[in-house]
Coordinates of C-alpha atoms (C1' of nucleotides) in Angstrom, one line a residue:
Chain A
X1 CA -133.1 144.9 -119.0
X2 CA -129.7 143.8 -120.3
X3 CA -131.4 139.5 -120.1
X4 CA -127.8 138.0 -119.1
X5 CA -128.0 134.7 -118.0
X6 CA -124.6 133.9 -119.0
X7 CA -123.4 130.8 -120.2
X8 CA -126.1 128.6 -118.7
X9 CA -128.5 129.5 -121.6
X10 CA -126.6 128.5 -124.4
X11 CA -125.5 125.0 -121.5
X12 CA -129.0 124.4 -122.1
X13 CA -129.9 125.1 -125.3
X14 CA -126.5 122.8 -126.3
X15 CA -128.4 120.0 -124.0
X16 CA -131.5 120.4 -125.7
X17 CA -129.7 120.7 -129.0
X18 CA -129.3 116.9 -129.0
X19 CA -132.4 115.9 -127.7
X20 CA -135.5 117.3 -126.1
X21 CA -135.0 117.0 -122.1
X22 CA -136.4 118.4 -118.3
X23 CA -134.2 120.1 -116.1
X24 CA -133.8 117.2 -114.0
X25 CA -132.1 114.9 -117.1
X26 CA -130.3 118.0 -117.7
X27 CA -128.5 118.2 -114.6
X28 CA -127.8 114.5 -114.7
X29 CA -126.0 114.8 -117.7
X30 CA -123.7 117.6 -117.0
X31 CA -123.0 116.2 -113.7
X32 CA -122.0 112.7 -115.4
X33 CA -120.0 114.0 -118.7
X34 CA -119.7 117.8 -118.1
X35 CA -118.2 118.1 -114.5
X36 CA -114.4 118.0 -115.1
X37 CA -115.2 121.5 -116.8
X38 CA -118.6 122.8 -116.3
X39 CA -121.0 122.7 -113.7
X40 CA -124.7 123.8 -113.4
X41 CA -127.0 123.7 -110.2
X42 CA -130.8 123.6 -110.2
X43 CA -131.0 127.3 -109.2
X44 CA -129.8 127.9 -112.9
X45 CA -131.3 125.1 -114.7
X46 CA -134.9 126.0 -114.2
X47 CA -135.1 129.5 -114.2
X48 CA -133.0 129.6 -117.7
X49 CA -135.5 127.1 -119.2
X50 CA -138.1 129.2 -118.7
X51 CA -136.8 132.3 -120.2
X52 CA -135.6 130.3 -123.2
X53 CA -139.3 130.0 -123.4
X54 CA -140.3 133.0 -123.0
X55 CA -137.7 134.2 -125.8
X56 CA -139.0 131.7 -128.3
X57 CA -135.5 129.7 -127.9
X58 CA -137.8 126.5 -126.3
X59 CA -140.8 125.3 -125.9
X60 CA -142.2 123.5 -123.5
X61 CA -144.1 120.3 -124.1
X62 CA -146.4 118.7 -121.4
X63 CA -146.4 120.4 -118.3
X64 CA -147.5 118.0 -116.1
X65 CA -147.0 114.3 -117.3
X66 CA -148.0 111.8 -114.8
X67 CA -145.3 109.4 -114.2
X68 CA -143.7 109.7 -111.3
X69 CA -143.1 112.1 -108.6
X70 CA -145.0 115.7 -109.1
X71 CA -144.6 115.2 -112.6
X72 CA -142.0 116.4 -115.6
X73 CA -141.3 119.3 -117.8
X74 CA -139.9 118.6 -121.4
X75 CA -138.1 121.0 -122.9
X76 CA -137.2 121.1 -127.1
X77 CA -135.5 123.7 -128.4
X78 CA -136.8 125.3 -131.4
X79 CA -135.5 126.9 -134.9
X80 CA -134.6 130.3 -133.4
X81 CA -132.9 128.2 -130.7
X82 CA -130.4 126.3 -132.7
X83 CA -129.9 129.5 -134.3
X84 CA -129.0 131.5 -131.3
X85 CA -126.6 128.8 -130.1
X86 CA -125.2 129.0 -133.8
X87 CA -124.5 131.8 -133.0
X88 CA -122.9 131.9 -130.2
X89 CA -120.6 129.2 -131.0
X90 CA -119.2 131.5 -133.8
X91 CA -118.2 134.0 -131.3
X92 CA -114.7 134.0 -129.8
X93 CA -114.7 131.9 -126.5
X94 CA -113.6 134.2 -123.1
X95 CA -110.4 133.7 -121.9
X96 CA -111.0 131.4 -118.4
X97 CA -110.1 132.9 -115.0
X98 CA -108.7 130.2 -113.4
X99 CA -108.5 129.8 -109.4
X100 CA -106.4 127.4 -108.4
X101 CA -106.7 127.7 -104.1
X102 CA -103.7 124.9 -104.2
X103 CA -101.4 127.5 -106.0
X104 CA -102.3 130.3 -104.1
X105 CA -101.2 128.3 -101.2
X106 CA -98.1 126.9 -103.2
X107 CA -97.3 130.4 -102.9
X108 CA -97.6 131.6 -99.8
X109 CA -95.7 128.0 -98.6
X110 CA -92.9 129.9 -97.1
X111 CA -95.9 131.0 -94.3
X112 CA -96.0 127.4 -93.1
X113 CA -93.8 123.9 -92.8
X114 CA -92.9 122.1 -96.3
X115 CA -94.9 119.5 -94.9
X116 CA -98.2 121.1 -94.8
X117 CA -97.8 122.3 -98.9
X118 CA -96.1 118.2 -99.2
X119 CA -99.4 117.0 -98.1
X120 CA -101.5 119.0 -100.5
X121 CA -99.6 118.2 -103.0
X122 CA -99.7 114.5 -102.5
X123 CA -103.8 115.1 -102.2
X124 CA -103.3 116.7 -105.6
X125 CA -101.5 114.3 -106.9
X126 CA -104.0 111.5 -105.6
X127 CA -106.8 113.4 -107.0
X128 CA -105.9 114.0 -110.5
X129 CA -104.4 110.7 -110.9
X130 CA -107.9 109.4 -110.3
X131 CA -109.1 111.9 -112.9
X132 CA -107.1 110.7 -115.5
X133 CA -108.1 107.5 -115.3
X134 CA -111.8 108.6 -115.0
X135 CA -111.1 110.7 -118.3
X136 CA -108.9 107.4 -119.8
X137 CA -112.2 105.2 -119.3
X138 CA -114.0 108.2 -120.8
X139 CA -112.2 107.8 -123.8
X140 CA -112.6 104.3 -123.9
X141 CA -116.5 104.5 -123.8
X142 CA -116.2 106.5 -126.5
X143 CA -114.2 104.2 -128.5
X144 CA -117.0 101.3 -128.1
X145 CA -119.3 104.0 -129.1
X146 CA -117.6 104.9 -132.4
X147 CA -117.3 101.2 -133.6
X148 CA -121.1 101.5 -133.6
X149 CA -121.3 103.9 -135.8
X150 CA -122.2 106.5 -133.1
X151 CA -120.3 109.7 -133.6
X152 CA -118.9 111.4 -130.9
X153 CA -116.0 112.7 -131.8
X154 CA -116.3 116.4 -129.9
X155 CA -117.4 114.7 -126.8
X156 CA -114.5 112.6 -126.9
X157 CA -112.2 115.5 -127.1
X158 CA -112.9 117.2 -124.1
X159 CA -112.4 113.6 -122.5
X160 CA -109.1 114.0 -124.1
X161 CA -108.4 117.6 -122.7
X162 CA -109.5 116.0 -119.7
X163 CA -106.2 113.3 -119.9
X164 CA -104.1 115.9 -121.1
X165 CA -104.8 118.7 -118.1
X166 CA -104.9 116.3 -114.8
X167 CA -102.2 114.9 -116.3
X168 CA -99.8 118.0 -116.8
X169 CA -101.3 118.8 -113.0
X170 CA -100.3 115.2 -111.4
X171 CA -96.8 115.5 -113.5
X172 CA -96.3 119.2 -112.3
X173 CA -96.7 118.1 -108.8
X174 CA -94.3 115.2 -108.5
X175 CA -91.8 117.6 -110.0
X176 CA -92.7 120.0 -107.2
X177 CA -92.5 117.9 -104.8
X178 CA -88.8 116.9 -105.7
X179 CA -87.6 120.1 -106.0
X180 CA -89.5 121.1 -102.3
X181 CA -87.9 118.2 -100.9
X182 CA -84.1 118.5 -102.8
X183 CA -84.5 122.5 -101.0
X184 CA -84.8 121.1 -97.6
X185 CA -82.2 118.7 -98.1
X186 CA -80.1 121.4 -99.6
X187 CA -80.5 123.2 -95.8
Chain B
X1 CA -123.2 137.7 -89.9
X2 CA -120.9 134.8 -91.4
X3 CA -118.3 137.2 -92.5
X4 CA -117.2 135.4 -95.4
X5 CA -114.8 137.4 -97.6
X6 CA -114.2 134.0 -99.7
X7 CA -110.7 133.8 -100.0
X8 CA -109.9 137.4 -101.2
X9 CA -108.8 137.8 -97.2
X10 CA -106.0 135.3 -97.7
X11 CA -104.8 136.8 -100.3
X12 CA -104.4 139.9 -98.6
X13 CA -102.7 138.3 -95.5
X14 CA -100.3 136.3 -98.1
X15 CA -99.4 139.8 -100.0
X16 CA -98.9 141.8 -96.3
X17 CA -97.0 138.5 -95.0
X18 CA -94.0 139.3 -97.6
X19 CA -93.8 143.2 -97.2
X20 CA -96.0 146.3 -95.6
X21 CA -98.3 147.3 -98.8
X22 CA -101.2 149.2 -100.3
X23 CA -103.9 148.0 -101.7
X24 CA -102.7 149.6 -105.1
X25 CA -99.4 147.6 -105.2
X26 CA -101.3 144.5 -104.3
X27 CA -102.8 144.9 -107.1
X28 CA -100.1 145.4 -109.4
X29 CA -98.5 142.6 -107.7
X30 CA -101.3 140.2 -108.3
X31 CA -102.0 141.3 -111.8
X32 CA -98.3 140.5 -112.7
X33 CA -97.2 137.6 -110.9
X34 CA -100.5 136.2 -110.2
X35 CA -102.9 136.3 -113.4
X36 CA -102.0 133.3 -114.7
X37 CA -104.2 131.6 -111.8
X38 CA -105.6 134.5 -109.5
X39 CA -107.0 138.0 -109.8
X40 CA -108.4 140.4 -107.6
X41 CA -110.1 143.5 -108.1
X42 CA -110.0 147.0 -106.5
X43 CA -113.9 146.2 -105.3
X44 CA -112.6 143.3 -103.2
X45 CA -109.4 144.2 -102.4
X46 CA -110.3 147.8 -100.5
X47 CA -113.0 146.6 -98.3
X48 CA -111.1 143.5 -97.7
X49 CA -108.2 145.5 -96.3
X50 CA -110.4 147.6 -94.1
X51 CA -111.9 143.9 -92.8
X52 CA -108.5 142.6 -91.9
X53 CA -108.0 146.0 -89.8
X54 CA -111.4 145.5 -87.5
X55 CA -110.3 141.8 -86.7
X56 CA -106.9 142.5 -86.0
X57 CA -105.5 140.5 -88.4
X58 CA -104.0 144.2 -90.1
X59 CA -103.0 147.4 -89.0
X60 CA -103.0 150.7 -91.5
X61 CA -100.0 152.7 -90.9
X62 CA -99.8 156.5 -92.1
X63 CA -103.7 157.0 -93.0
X64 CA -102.6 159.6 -95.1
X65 CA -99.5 160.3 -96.3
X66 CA -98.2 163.0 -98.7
X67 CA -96.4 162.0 -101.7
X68 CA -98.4 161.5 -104.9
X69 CA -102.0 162.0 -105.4
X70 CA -104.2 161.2 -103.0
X71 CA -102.2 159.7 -100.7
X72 CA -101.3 156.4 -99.9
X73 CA -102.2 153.7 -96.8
X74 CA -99.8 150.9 -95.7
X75 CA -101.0 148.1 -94.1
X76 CA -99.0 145.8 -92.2
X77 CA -99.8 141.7 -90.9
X78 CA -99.8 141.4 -87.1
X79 CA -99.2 138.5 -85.3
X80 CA -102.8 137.4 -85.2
X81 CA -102.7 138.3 -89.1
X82 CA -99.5 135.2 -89.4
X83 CA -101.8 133.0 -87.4
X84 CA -104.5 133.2 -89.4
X85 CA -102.9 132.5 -92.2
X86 CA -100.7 129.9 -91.1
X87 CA -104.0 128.3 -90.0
X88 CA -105.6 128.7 -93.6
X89 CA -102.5 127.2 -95.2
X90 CA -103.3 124.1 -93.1
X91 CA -106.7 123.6 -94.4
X92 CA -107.0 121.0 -97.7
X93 CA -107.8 123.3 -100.4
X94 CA -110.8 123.2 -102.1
X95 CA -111.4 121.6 -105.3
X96 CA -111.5 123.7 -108.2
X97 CA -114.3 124.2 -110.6
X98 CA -113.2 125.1 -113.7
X99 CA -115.4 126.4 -116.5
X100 CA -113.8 126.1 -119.5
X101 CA -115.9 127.6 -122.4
X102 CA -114.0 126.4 -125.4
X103 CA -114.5 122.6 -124.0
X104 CA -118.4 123.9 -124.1
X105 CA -118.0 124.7 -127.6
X106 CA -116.1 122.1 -128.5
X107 CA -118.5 119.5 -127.3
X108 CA -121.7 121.2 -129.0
X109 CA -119.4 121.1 -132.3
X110 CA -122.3 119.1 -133.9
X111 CA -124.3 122.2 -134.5
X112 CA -121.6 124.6 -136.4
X113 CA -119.4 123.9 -138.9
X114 CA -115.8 122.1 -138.5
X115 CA -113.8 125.4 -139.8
X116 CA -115.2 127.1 -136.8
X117 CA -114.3 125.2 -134.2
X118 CA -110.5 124.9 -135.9
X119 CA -110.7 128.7 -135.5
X120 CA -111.4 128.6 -131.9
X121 CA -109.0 125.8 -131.9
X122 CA -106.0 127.6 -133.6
X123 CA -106.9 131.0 -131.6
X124 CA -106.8 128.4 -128.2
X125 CA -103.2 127.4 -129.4
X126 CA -101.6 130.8 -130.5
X127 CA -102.5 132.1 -126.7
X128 CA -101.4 129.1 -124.9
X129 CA -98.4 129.2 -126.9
X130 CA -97.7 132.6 -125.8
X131 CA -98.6 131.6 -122.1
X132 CA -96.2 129.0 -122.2
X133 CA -93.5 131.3 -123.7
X134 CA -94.2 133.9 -120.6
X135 CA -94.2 131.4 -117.8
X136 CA -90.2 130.0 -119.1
X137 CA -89.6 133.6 -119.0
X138 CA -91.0 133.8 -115.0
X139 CA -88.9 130.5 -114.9
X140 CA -85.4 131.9 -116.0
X141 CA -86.3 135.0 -114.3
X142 CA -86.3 133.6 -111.2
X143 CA -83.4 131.2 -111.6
X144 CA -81.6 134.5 -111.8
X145 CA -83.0 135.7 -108.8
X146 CA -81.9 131.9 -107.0
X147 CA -78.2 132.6 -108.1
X148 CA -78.4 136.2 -106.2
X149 CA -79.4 134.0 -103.0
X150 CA -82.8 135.3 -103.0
X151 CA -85.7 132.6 -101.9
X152 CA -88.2 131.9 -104.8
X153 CA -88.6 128.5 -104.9
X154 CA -92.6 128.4 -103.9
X155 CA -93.3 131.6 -107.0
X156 CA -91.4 129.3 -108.9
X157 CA -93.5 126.5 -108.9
X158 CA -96.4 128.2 -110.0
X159 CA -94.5 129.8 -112.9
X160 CA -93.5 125.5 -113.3
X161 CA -97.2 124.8 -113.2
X162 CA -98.1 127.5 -115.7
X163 CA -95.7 125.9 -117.9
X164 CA -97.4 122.3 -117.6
X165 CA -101.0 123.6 -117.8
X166 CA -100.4 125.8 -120.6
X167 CA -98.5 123.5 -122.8
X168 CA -100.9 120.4 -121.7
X169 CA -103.6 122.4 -123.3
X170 CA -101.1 124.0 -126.5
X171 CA -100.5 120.3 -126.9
X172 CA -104.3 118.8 -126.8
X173 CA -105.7 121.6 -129.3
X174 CA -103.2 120.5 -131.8
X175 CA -104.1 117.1 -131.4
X176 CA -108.0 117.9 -131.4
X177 CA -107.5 119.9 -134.6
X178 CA -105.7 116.4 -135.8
X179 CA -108.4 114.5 -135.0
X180 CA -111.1 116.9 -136.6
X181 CA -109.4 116.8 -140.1
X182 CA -109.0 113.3 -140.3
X183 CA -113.0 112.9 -138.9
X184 CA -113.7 115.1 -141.5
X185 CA -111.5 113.9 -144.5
X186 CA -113.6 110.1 -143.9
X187 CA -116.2 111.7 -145.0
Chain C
dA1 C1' -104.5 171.2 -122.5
dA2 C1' -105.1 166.5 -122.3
dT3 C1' -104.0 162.3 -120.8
dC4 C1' -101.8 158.9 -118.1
dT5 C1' -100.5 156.8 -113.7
dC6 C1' -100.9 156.7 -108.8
dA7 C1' -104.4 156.0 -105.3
dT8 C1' -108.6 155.1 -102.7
dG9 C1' -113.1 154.1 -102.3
dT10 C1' -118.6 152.9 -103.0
dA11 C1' -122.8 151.4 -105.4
dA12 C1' -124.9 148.8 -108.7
dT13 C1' -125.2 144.7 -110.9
dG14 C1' -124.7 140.0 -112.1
dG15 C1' -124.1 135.4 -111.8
dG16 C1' -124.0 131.4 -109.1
dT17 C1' -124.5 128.2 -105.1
dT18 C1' -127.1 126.7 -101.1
dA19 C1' -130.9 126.1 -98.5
dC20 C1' -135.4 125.4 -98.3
dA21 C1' -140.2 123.7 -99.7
dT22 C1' -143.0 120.2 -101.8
dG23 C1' -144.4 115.6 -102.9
dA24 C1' -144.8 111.0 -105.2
dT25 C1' -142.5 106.6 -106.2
dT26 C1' -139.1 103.2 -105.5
dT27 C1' -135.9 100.8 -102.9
dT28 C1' -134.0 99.0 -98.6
Chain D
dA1 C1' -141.3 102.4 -91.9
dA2 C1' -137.4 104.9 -93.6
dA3 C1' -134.5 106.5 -96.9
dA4 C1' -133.3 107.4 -101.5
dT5 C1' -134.4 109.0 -106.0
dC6 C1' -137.2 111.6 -109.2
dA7 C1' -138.7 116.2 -110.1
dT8 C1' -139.6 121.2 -109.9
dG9 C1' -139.2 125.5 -108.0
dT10 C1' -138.0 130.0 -105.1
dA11 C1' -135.5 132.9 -101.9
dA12 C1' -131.5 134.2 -99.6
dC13 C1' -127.0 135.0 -99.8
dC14 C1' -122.4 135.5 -101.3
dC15 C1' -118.8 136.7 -104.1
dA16 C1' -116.9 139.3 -107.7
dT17 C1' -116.7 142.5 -111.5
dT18 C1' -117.8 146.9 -113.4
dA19 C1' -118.9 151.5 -113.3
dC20 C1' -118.5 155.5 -111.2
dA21 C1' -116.5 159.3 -108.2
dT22 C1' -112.6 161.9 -106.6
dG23 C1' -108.2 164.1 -107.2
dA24 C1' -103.2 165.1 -107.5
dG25 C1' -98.8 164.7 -109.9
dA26 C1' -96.3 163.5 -114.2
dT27 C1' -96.0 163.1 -118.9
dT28 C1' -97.0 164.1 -123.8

DNA sequence: AATCTCATGTAATGGGTTACATGATTTT
DNA sequence: AAAATCATGTAACCCATTACATGAGATT
């Protein structure tokens, strides 16, 4: 009975950190502010809640609340909660696996035409232009947020990792595209 | 039956594409040149291997074969094996999903003190220091390998990309540790 | 003698997404 | 009337890692 539910549990005990939620608000919010770098699907969401209740990390507050639809779940976290996620952010932080299919296929680009990996990378390059300036309006939110004395300085950070990495990934694929292109010239 | 082997198969086709291996050396190979964005294990890359062989896509030369240990089996692409790649390399890659747990932790700061997330911080920066380090190492590696005539140019690029993606993130922990001092010097 | 590396493989386990089921309210 | 959104939940499935099993040759 090793109870691993991975990172989801302390995800949701971090939500309901700052304020008591359901599952459904939940998964708005890391959908909205979380999804450049973490993601959560209902098939998570609720079953976690309810072991954080079972462990005494969360209780559950009206089950059935008529307001719309078949009716909500709130979730608050309790003492032992905020101490387990405490806890937990005092441990050391795993190293990330990345999986990046694009350089995988960067890779095996002798396989194919320079073309076909061109057009990826001017996808890529589309894409995470977008991103940063989703992550640059981020910022900005933020910014309005602070002048009213709202502090959110650690949300804004990873808003700034945000510019900082889809940046480096747009600037690493012009480069790559030059130097793909100056190769087949070279020819 | 949707065989789906994820994208592990590719892999396998890309590793066979460049030379006849074994599953052993495709995992060395992976584990040194490919770690920085890609890893396999032995649990995927076996029955993978053994997939490729009953679609054609592979065929295992020498099923056993005498040298050291247990003895060794060298699979080769086929034609179909090129196509199939060639075919995958086509397709738009997907998007990644990253999951970045020190971005987690960073943005539940509010419930731990400052000192621990500068730990986390400086441990973040010391690593992708070093990362950076080893990827201009891969670089000037392979700029050797250029001058001797030998083709590298796509390997290159991801070492390139390493080097963007890991200083991009050196660079926004030192900044994030900036902006955490000063937040908490206001106080 | 013990341990390390080469080498292949399977079973158990875990973590996560997707698809499906249900159903009321709100918007088009 | 239809579609979208709010809202919760389960089951199936897939992918991947880990642990385990086997065993020979080389090294310490």
């Amino acid at each position: 009975m090793k109870e691993n539910t991975g990172k989801s549990k302390y995800v949701m005990l971090g939500m309901l950190a700052r304020k008591p939620q359901t599952g459904y608000t939940i998964k708005k919010w890391i959908e909205n502010e979380y999804s450049h770098f973490w993601q959560e699907s209902f098939g998570q969401i609720y079953p976690t809640l309810k072991k954080l209740v079972a462990e005494g990390l969360a209780v559950s507050s009206d089950h059935v609340q008529s307001g719309n639809g078949r009716g909500q779940i709130t979730y608050s976290i309790t003492d032992a909660g905020r101490k387990e996620l405490s806890d937990w952010l005092r441990e050391e932080p795993e190293i990330e696996r990345l999986r990046y299919e694009i350089l995988l296929k960067v890779s095996f680009g002798d396989n194919t035409e320079p073309e076909v990996i061109l057009g990826h990378l001017d996808n890529f390059i589309k894409r995470n232009h977008k991103l940063v300036k989703d992550m640059n309006g981020y910022m900005e939110l933020f910014e309005q947020l602070k002048e009213q004395d709202m502090d959110c300085t650690y949300s804004q950070l990873t808003a700034l990792c945000g510019v900082y990495i889809y940046s480096a990934m747009r600037d690493w694929a012009v480069e790559a595209k030059k130097i793909i292109i100056e190769k087949e010239d070279d020819k």
